[in-house]
XYZ file of C-alpha atoms in Angstrom:
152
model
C -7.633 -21.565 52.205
C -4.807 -23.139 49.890
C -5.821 -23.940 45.911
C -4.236 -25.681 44.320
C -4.574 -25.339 40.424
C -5.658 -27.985 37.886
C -3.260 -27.022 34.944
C -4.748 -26.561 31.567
C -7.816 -27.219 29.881
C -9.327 -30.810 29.176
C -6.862 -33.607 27.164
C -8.895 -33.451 24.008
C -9.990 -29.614 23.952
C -9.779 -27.140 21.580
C -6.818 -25.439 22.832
C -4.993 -28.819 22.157
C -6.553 -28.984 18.988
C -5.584 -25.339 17.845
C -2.278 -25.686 19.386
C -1.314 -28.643 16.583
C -3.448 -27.301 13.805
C -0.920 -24.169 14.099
C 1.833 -26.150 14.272
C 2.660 -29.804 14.867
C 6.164 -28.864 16.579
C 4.753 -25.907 18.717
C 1.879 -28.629 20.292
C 4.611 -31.120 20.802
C 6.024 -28.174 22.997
C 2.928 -27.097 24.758
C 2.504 -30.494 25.487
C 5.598 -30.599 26.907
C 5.061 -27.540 29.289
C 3.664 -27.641 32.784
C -0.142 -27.841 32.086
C 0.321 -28.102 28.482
C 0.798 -23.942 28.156
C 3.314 -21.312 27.836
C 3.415 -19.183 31.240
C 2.556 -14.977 30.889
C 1.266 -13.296 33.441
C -2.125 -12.566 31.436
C -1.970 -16.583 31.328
C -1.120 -16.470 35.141
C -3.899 -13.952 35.613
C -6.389 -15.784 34.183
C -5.780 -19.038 36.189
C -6.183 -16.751 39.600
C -9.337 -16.093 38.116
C -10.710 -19.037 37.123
C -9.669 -19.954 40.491
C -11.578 -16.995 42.509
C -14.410 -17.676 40.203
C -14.658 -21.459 40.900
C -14.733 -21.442 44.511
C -16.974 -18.624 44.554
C -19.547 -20.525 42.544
C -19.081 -24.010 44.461
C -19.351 -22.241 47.645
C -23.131 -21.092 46.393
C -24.062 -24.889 45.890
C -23.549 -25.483 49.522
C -24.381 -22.141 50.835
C -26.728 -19.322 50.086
C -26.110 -16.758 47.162
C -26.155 -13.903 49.248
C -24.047 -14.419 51.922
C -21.575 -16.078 49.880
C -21.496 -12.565 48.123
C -20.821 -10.490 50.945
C -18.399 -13.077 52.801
C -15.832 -13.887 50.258
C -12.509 -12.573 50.414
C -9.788 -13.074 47.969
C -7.185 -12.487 50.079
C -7.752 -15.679 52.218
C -6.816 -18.068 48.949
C -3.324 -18.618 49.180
C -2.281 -20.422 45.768
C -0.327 -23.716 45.452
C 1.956 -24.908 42.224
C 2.304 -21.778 40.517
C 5.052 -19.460 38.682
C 6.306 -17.392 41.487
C 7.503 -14.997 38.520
C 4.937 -12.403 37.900
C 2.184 -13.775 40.512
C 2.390 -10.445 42.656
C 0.764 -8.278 39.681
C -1.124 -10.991 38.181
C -2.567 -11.635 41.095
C -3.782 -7.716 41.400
C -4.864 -7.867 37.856
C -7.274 -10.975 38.725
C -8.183 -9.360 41.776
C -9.325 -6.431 40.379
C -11.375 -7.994 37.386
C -12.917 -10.537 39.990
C -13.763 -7.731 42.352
C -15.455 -5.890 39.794
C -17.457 -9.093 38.114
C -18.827 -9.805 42.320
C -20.285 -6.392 42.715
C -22.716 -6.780 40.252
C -22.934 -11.127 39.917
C -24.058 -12.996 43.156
C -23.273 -16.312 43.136
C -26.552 -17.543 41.424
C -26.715 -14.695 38.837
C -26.475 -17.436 36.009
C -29.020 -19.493 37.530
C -28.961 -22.178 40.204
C -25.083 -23.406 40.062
C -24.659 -27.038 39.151
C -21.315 -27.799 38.984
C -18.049 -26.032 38.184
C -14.896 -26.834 36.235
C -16.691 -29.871 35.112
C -15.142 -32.132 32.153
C -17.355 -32.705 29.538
C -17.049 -35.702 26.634
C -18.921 -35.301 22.969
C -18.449 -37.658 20.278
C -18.109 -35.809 16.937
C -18.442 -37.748 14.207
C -16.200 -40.897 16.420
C -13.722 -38.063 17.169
C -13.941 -37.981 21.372
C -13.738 -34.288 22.237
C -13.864 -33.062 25.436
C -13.995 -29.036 27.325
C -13.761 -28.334 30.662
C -16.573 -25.643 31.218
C -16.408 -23.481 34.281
C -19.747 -23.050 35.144
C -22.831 -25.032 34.640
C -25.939 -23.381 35.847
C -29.898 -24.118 35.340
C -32.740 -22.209 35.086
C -36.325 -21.978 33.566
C -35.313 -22.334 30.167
C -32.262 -25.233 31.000
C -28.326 -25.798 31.553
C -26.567 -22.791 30.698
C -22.326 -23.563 30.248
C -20.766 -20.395 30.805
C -17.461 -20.057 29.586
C -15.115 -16.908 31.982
C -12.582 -15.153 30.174
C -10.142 -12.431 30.850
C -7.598 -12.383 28.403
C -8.319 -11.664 24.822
C-alpha cells in the first residue's frame, strides 16, 4: 500500500498560530517550508505515525476491530513525498511506538471510530479556527477527539 502524506496540520491551527505568536519572521518561514514545518526526524517520526495510526483506525470503520488487529502490518505501507534523509530510523522509531500502542489498543479501543484526520472549523469570537483531529470516536457517553502524539 503507498501513503501518501497530507503535510501539516489544518490552515488556521494552533501550530500556525504559535508559530507567529513566537515570531512573525520564523511563521513567515514555516510557512514557507514544505507542509508549513521544519523537517527532524522526531518530526519525520511522528508523521509515520500518524500515518500507521490513521489507516489502522479507517480500516476498523470498514472492517472488524479484531481482525484488523491481528492483520495489519507496517511493513506493507510504503510512504510517498517524504525526506529521504533520516526516514530509515524514523521509520523504526514509529514502528516501534506503533507496535507497542497495537498490542494493547484494537482498533475500536476509543469507541466506535468515526472518522480520522478529519478538519474541524470553530468560530471563536468571529476568529475561524480550525484542527485537524486524528481520531473521532463515539461511545455511550459521546464523540471523543483523540489527539496521538509522540514527540514531546
Amino acid at each position: 500500500m503507498k501513503y501518501t502524506f497530507r503535510f501539516g496540520g489544518s490552515p488556521m491551527g494552533w501550530h500556525r498560530i504559535r508559530n507567529y505568536l513566537e515570531c512573525g519572521l520564523y511563521g513567515k518561514f514555516c510557512d514557507e517550508q514544505p507542509g508549513g514545518r521544519l523537517s527532524s526526524e522526531a518530526m519525520q517520526a511522528g508523521l509515520i505515525y500518524h500515518a500507521f495510526q490513521e489507516i489502522y483506525h479507517a480500516r476498523a470503520i470498514r472492517k472488524p476491530a479484531k481482525k484488523v488487529q491481528e492483520q495489519f502490518d507496517t511493513k506493507t505501507i510504503e510512504f510517498a513525498h517524504i525526506d529521504p534523509v533520516g526516514i530509515a530510523s524514523a521509520r523504526l522509531i514509529a514502528e516501534r511506538a506503533f507496535r507497542a500502542y497495537r498490542v494493547s489498543h484494537p482498533p475500536d479501543f476509543w469507541g466506535k471510530v468515526v472518522a480520522v484526520e478529519k478538519e474541524v472549523k470553530a468560530d471563536i469570537t468571529g476568529i475561524i479556527v480550525t484542527a485537524r483531529v486524528d481520531l473521532l470516536a463515539e461511545d455511550s457517553k459521546g464523540l471523543w477527539a483523540i489527539d496521538f502524539k509522540l514527540e514531546s
